[in-house]
PDB file of C-alpha atoms in Angstrom:
ATOM      1  CA  MET P 253       0.000   0.000   0.000  1.00  0.00           C
ATOM      2  CA  LEU P 254       1.310   3.431  -0.912  1.00  0.00           C
ATOM      3  CA  ALA P 255       1.800   6.037   1.770  1.00  0.00           C
ATOM      4  CA  THR P 256       0.449   9.567   1.524  1.00  0.00           C
ATOM      5  CA  ALA P 257       2.374  12.768   2.108  1.00  0.00           C
ATOM      6  CA  THR P 258       0.639  13.017   5.484  1.00  0.00           C
ATOM      7  CA  ASP P 259       1.783   9.478   6.362  1.00  0.00           C
ATOM      8  CA  VAL P 260       5.392  10.397   5.564  1.00  0.00           C
ATOM      9  CA  ASN P 261       5.323  13.596   7.604  1.00  0.00           C
ATOM     10  CA  ARG P 262       3.596  12.014  10.601  1.00  0.00           C
ATOM     11  CA  PHE P 263       6.070   9.165  10.660  1.00  0.00           C
ATOM     12  CA  TRP P 264       9.234  11.262  10.270  1.00  0.00           C
ATOM     13  CA  LEU P 265       8.237  14.310  12.298  1.00  0.00           C
ATOM     14  CA  ASP P 266       6.101  12.744  15.023  1.00  0.00           C
ATOM     15  CA  GLU P 267       7.031   9.066  15.369  1.00  0.00           C
ATOM     16  CA  VAL P 268      10.773   9.290  14.688  1.00  0.00           C
ATOM     17  CA  GLY P 269      11.211  12.921  15.717  1.00  0.00           C
ATOM     18  CA  GLU P 270      14.265  15.117  15.768  1.00  0.00           C
ATOM     19  CA  LYS P 271      16.212  12.906  18.185  1.00  0.00           C
ATOM     20  CA  GLY P 272      15.885   9.940  15.841  1.00  0.00           C
ATOM     21  CA  TRP P 273      16.632  11.602  12.514  1.00  0.00           C
ATOM     22  CA  TYR P 274      20.397  11.172  12.652  1.00  0.00           C
ATOM     23  CA  ASN P 275      20.684   8.181  14.976  1.00  0.00           C
ATOM     24  CA  GLY P 276      19.981   5.562  12.370  1.00  0.00           C
ATOM     25  CA  THR P 277      19.449   2.088  13.701  1.00  0.00           C
ATOM     26  CA  ALA P 278      18.871  -1.176  11.892  1.00  0.00           C
ATOM     27  CA  ALA P 279      15.359  -1.256  13.372  1.00  0.00           C
ATOM     28  CA  LEU P 280      14.502   2.227  12.073  1.00  0.00           C
ATOM     29  CA  ASP P 281      15.938   1.420   8.650  1.00  0.00           C
ATOM     30  CA  GLN P 282      13.819  -1.740   8.478  1.00  0.00           C
ATOM     31  CA  THR P 283      10.692   0.124   9.569  1.00  0.00           C
ATOM     32  CA  ILE P 284      11.216   2.670   6.794  1.00  0.00           C
ATOM     33  CA  ARG P 285      11.717  -0.117   4.246  1.00  0.00           C
ATOM     34  CA  ASP P 286       8.599  -1.927   5.458  1.00  0.00           C
ATOM     35  CA  ARG P 287       6.375   1.141   5.493  1.00  0.00           C
ATOM     36  CA  PHE P 288       7.725   3.284   2.661  1.00  0.00           C
ATOM     37  CA  MET P 289       9.665   1.187   0.128  1.00  0.00           C
ATOM     38  CA  ALA P 290       6.717   0.827  -2.251  1.00  0.00           C
ATOM     39  CA  THR P 291       6.091   4.573  -2.035  1.00  0.00           C
ATOM     40  CA  TRP P 292       9.765   5.389  -2.656  1.00  0.00           C
ATOM     41  CA  GLU P 293       9.714   3.098  -5.707  1.00  0.00           C
ATOM     42  CA  ARG P 294       7.021   5.396  -7.140  1.00  0.00           C
ATOM     43  CA  ALA P 295       8.754   8.625  -6.029  1.00  0.00           C
ATOM     44  CA  ASP P 296       9.314   9.818  -9.591  1.00  0.00           C
ATOM     45  CA  THR P 297       5.549  10.348  -9.944  1.00  0.00           C
ATOM     46  CA  LEU P 298       4.345  10.673  -6.340  1.00  0.00           C
ATOM     47  CA  ALA P 299       6.880  13.188  -5.000  1.00  0.00           C
ATOM     48  CA  PRO P 300       6.323  15.835  -7.722  1.00  0.00           C
ATOM     49  CA  ALA P 301       2.557  15.407  -7.320  1.00  0.00           C
ATOM     50  CA  TRP P 302       2.833  16.084  -3.574  1.00  0.00           C
ATOM     51  CA  ALA P 303       5.177  19.058  -3.939  1.00  0.00           C
ATOM     52  CA  GLY P 304       2.556  21.743  -4.655  1.00  0.00           C
ATOM     53  CA  THR P 305       2.105  22.703  -0.987  1.00  0.00           C
ATOM     54  CA  PRO P 306       4.623  23.332   1.809  1.00  0.00           C
ATOM     55  CA  GLU P 307       3.638  20.160   3.692  1.00  0.00           C
ATOM     56  CA  GLY P 308       3.547  18.111   0.494  1.00  0.00           C
ATOM     57  CA  ALA P 309       6.962  19.372  -0.569  1.00  0.00           C
ATOM     58  CA  LEU P 310       8.323  18.502   2.869  1.00  0.00           C
ATOM     59  CA  ALA P 311       7.012  14.940   2.531  1.00  0.00           C
ATOM     60  CA  ALA P 312       8.408  14.668  -0.996  1.00  0.00           C
ATOM     61  CA  LEU P 313      11.834  15.732   0.271  1.00  0.00           C
ATOM     62  CA  ILE P 314      11.766  13.299   3.180  1.00  0.00           C
ATOM     63  CA  LEU P 315      10.754  10.516   0.768  1.00  0.00           C
ATOM     64  CA  THR P 316      13.433  11.279  -1.833  1.00  0.00           C
ATOM     65  CA  ASP P 317      16.339  12.572   0.252  1.00  0.00           C
ATOM     66  CA  GLN P 318      16.076  11.141   3.772  1.00  0.00           C
ATOM     67  CA  PHE P 319      14.353   7.765   3.468  1.00  0.00           C
ATOM     68  CA  PRO P 320      16.715   6.285   0.859  1.00  0.00           C
ATOM     69  CA  ARG P 321      19.681   7.025   3.119  1.00  0.00           C
ATOM     70  CA  ASN P 322      18.043   4.842   5.773  1.00  0.00           C
ATOM     71  CA  MET P 323      16.630   2.182   3.475  1.00  0.00           C
ATOM     72  CA  PHE P 324      19.821   1.642   1.490  1.00  0.00           C
ATOM     73  CA  ARG P 325      22.826   2.238   3.731  1.00  0.00           C
ATOM     74  CA  ASN P 326      26.072   1.386   1.924  1.00  0.00           C
ATOM     75  CA  ASP P 327      24.161   0.879  -1.326  1.00  0.00           C
ATOM     76  CA  PRO P 328      24.112   3.161  -4.391  1.00  0.00           C
ATOM     77  CA  ARG P 329      20.309   3.334  -4.194  1.00  0.00           C
ATOM     78  CA  ALA P 330      20.788   5.618  -1.167  1.00  0.00           C
ATOM     79  CA  PHE P 331      21.539   8.383  -3.692  1.00  0.00           C
ATOM     80  CA  ALA P 332      19.216   7.306  -6.523  1.00  0.00           C
ATOM     81  CA  THR P 333      16.604  10.012  -5.957  1.00  0.00           C
ATOM     82  CA  ASP P 334      19.008  12.829  -5.038  1.00  0.00           C
ATOM     83  CA  ALA P 335      18.534  14.714  -8.326  1.00  0.00           C
ATOM     84  CA  LEU P 336      14.753  14.518  -7.906  1.00  0.00           C
ATOM     85  CA  ALA P 337      15.067  15.808  -4.337  1.00  0.00           C
ATOM     86  CA  ARG P 338      17.193  18.775  -5.466  1.00  0.00           C
ATOM     87  CA  SER P 339      14.676  19.622  -8.178  1.00  0.00           C
ATOM     88  CA  ILE P 340      11.781  19.522  -5.703  1.00  0.00           C
ATOM     89  CA  ALA P 341      13.764  21.545  -3.150  1.00  0.00           C
ATOM     90  CA  ASP P 342      14.646  24.159  -5.751  1.00  0.00           C
ATOM     91  CA  ARG P 343      11.014  24.679  -6.770  1.00  0.00           C
ATOM     92  CA  ALA P 344       9.797  24.630  -3.150  1.00  0.00           C
ATOM     93  CA  ILE P 345      12.351  27.231  -2.058  1.00  0.00           C
ATOM     94  CA  THR P 346      11.485  29.435  -5.041  1.00  0.00           C
ATOM     95  CA  ALA P 347       7.835  29.216  -3.946  1.00  0.00           C
ATOM     96  CA  GLY P 348       8.794  30.125  -0.358  1.00  0.00           C
ATOM     97  CA  PHE P 349       7.541  26.812   1.026  1.00  0.00           C
ATOM     98  CA  ASP P 350      10.641  26.349   3.184  1.00  0.00           C
ATOM     99  CA  ARG P 351       9.830  29.464   5.191  1.00  0.00           C
ATOM    100  CA  GLN P 352       6.294  28.184   5.807  1.00  0.00           C
ATOM    101  CA  ILE P 353       7.653  25.122   7.605  1.00  0.00           C
ATOM    102  CA  GLN P 354       9.032  25.717  11.081  1.00  0.00           C
ATOM    103  CA  PRO P 355      12.451  24.514  12.230  1.00  0.00           C
ATOM    104  CA  PRO P 356      13.655  21.893  12.755  1.00  0.00           C
ATOM    105  CA  ALA P 357      11.702  20.365   9.842  1.00  0.00           C
ATOM    106  CA  ARG P 358      12.730  23.285   7.608  1.00  0.00           C
ATOM    107  CA  GLN P 359      16.196  21.742   7.277  1.00  0.00           C
ATOM    108  CA  PHE P 360      14.855  19.085   4.909  1.00  0.00           C
ATOM    109  CA  PHE P 361      14.388  21.745   2.222  1.00  0.00           C
ATOM    110  CA  TYR P 362      18.141  22.457   2.349  1.00  0.00           C
ATOM    111  CA  MET P 363      19.541  18.959   2.891  1.00  0.00           C
ATOM    112  CA  PRO P 364      19.353  17.909  -0.796  1.00  0.00           C
ATOM    113  CA  PHE P 365      21.959  20.593  -1.530  1.00  0.00           C
ATOM    114  CA  GLU P 366      24.092  19.490   1.424  1.00  0.00           C
ATOM    115  CA  HIS P 367      23.985  15.929   0.109  1.00  0.00           C
ATOM    116  CA  SER P 368      25.133  17.015  -3.357  1.00  0.00           C
ATOM    117  CA  GLU P 369      28.685  16.442  -4.539  1.00  0.00           C
ATOM    118  CA  ASP P 370      28.520  19.679  -6.525  1.00  0.00           C
ATOM    119  CA  LEU P 371      30.325  22.614  -4.918  1.00  0.00           C
ATOM    120  CA  ALA P 372      27.770  25.166  -6.167  1.00  0.00           C
ATOM    121  CA  ASP P 373      25.006  23.198  -4.399  1.00  0.00           C
ATOM    122  CA  GLN P 374      27.133  23.194  -1.251  1.00  0.00           C
ATOM    123  CA  HIS P 375      27.490  26.979  -1.350  1.00  0.00           C
ATOM    124  CA  ARG P 376      23.744  27.315  -1.872  1.00  0.00           C
ATOM    125  CA  CYS P 377      23.069  25.094   1.128  1.00  0.00           C
ATOM    126  CA  ILE P 378      25.227  27.285   3.349  1.00  0.00           C
ATOM    127  CA  GLU P 379      23.478  30.432   2.126  1.00  0.00           C
ATOM    128  CA  LEU P 380      20.073  28.888   2.870  1.00  0.00           C
ATOM    129  CA  PHE P 381      21.005  27.706   6.357  1.00  0.00           C
ATOM    130  CA  ARG P 382      22.715  31.011   7.147  1.00  0.00           C
ATOM    131  CA  ALA P 383      19.651  33.002   6.045  1.00  0.00           C
ATOM    132  CA  HIS P 384      16.840  30.805   7.347  1.00  0.00           C
ATOM    133  CA  MET P 385      18.132  28.370   9.958  1.00  0.00           C
ATOM    134  CA  PRO P 386      21.534  29.223  11.428  1.00  0.00           C
ATOM    135  CA  GLY P 387      23.015  27.099  14.167  1.00  0.00           C
ATOM    136  CA  GLU P 388      24.259  23.546  14.315  1.00  0.00           C
ATOM    137  CA  ASN P 389      22.894  22.722  10.864  1.00  0.00           C
ATOM    138  CA  LEU P 390      25.061  25.478   9.389  1.00  0.00           C
ATOM    139  CA  GLU P 391      28.139  23.920  10.970  1.00  0.00           C
ATOM    140  CA  HIS P 392      27.338  20.568   9.342  1.00  0.00           C
ATOM    141  CA  ALA P 393      26.710  22.283   6.013  1.00  0.00           C
ATOM    142  CA  GLU P 394      30.115  23.955   6.225  1.00  0.00           C
ATOM    143  CA  LEU P 395      31.818  20.606   6.926  1.00  0.00           C
ATOM    144  CA  HIS P 396      30.073  19.077   3.911  1.00  0.00           C
ATOM    145  CA  ARG P 397      31.085  22.005   1.717  1.00  0.00           C
ATOM    146  CA  ASP P 398      34.672  21.848   2.936  1.00  0.00           C
ATOM    147  CA  THR P 399      34.781  18.110   2.208  1.00  0.00           C
ATOM    148  CA  ILE P 400      33.594  18.673  -1.362  1.00  0.00           C
ATOM    149  CA  ALA P 401      36.059  21.543  -1.770  1.00  0.00           C
ATOM    150  CA  CYS P 402      38.854  19.252  -0.546  1.00  0.00           C
ATOM    151  CA  PHE P 403      38.018  15.998  -2.347  1.00  0.00           C
ATOM    152  CA  GLY P 404      35.394  16.849  -4.974  1.00  0.00           C
ATOM    153  CA  ARG P 405      33.215  14.113  -3.483  1.00  0.00           C
ATOM    154  CA  PHE P 406      32.241  12.538  -0.173  1.00  0.00           C
ATOM    155  CA  PRO P 407      34.781   9.856   0.756  1.00  0.00           C
ATOM    156  CA  TRP P 408      32.211   8.072   2.930  1.00  0.00           C
ATOM    157  CA  ARG P 409      30.283   7.193  -0.266  1.00  0.00           C
ATOM    158  CA  ASN P 410      33.198   5.547  -2.035  1.00  0.00           C
ATOM    159  CA  ASP P 411      32.465   1.979  -0.932  1.00  0.00           C
ATOM    160  CA  ALA P 412      28.766   2.174  -1.770  1.00  0.00           C
ATOM    161  CA  LEU P 413      29.485   3.673  -5.186  1.00  0.00           C
ATOM    162  CA  GLY P 414      32.427   1.401  -5.974  1.00  0.00           C
ATOM    163  CA  ARG P 415      34.862   4.306  -6.208  1.00  0.00           C
ATOM    164  CA  GLN P 416      38.577   3.875  -5.646  1.00  0.00           C
ATOM    165  CA  PRO P 417      39.605   6.106  -2.715  1.00  0.00           C
ATOM    166  CA  THR P 418      42.601   8.383  -2.839  1.00  0.00           C
ATOM    167  CA  GLN P 419      45.263   8.068  -0.153  1.00  0.00           C
ATOM    168  CA  ALA P 420      43.919  11.172   1.592  1.00  0.00           C
ATOM    169  CA  GLU P 421      40.373   9.773   1.517  1.00  0.00           C
ATOM    170  CA  THR P 422      41.607   6.492   2.981  1.00  0.00           C
ATOM    171  CA  ARG P 423      43.374   8.374   5.775  1.00  0.00           C
ATOM    172  CA  MET P 424      40.178  10.289   6.470  1.00  0.00           C
ATOM    173  CA  MET P 425      38.017   7.183   6.632  1.00  0.00           C
ATOM    174  CA  ASP P 426      40.586   5.305   8.740  1.00  0.00           C
ATOM    175  CA  ALA P 427      40.568   8.233  11.189  1.00  0.00           C
ATOM    176  CA  GLY P 428      36.795   8.034  11.624  1.00  0.00           C
ATOM    177  CA  GLY P 429      35.335   9.702   8.524  1.00  0.00           C
ATOM    178  CA  TYR P 430      32.672  12.338   8.950  1.00  0.00           C
ATOM    179  CA  GLY P 431      32.332  11.638  12.660  1.00  0.00           C
ATOM    180  CA  ALA P 432      35.999  12.527  13.175  1.00  0.00           C
ATOM    181  CA  LEU P 433      35.436  15.842  11.368  1.00  0.00           C
ATOM    182  CA  VAL P 434      32.408  16.653  13.526  1.00  0.00           C
ATOM    183  CA  SER P 435      34.195  15.814  16.774  1.00  0.00           C
ATOM    184  CA  GLY P 436      37.256  17.839  15.790  1.00  0.00           C
ATOM    185  CA  LYS P 437      39.541  14.782  16.028  1.00  0.00           C
ATOM    186  CA  LEU P 438      40.359  15.306  12.364  1.00  0.00           C
ATOM    187  CA  SER P 439      40.786  18.379  10.212  1.00  0.00           C
ATOM    188  CA  LEU P 440      40.617  18.410   6.428  1.00  0.00           C
ATOM    189  CA  ASP P 441      43.775  20.532   6.558  1.00  0.00           C
ATOM    190  CA  ASP P 442      45.562  17.492   8.010  1.00  0.00           C
ATOM    191  CA  LEU P 443      44.707  15.475   4.905  1.00  0.00           C
ATOM    192  CA  VAL P 444      45.928  17.709   2.108  1.00  0.00           C
TER     193      VAL P 444
END
């Protein structure tokens, strides 16, 4: 059975909630697969159809940008709907939908740009967070941008995408990857 935009938002915002968004567990990943896989498989038609309202656009972005990262950890399908998510986010932001959704959910309008391996998207993400949701999210956006500026890609995706890592990327991942950057145990300056 296909989920509705309301089903997606209720699940992600109310059931999982902010404390669960970035603490992925095998149980959460399985729940998302069980409840939303069939809907994600139809995202190319469902997500654009939902995206005509602020709440619908939010659900479309959660479906195309957040859920695949849980459903397909260490699998290239985790990034399969990224371009669709960026397209939806771009139109939603142009329409002002992001500013009609309160933080912390507003971040999901900006995350597709943070997840992009294109430096221009990274700069846009930082501008959006700086203007409409400064704070911890901005710090993460800056780390993502700096990683793309340093490597041209996210080293933590190399295994899933079958990419050969550079020596610097291997050093980064051996040191703890993104988590080491966040904790300050590792600096990108140490790798170049």
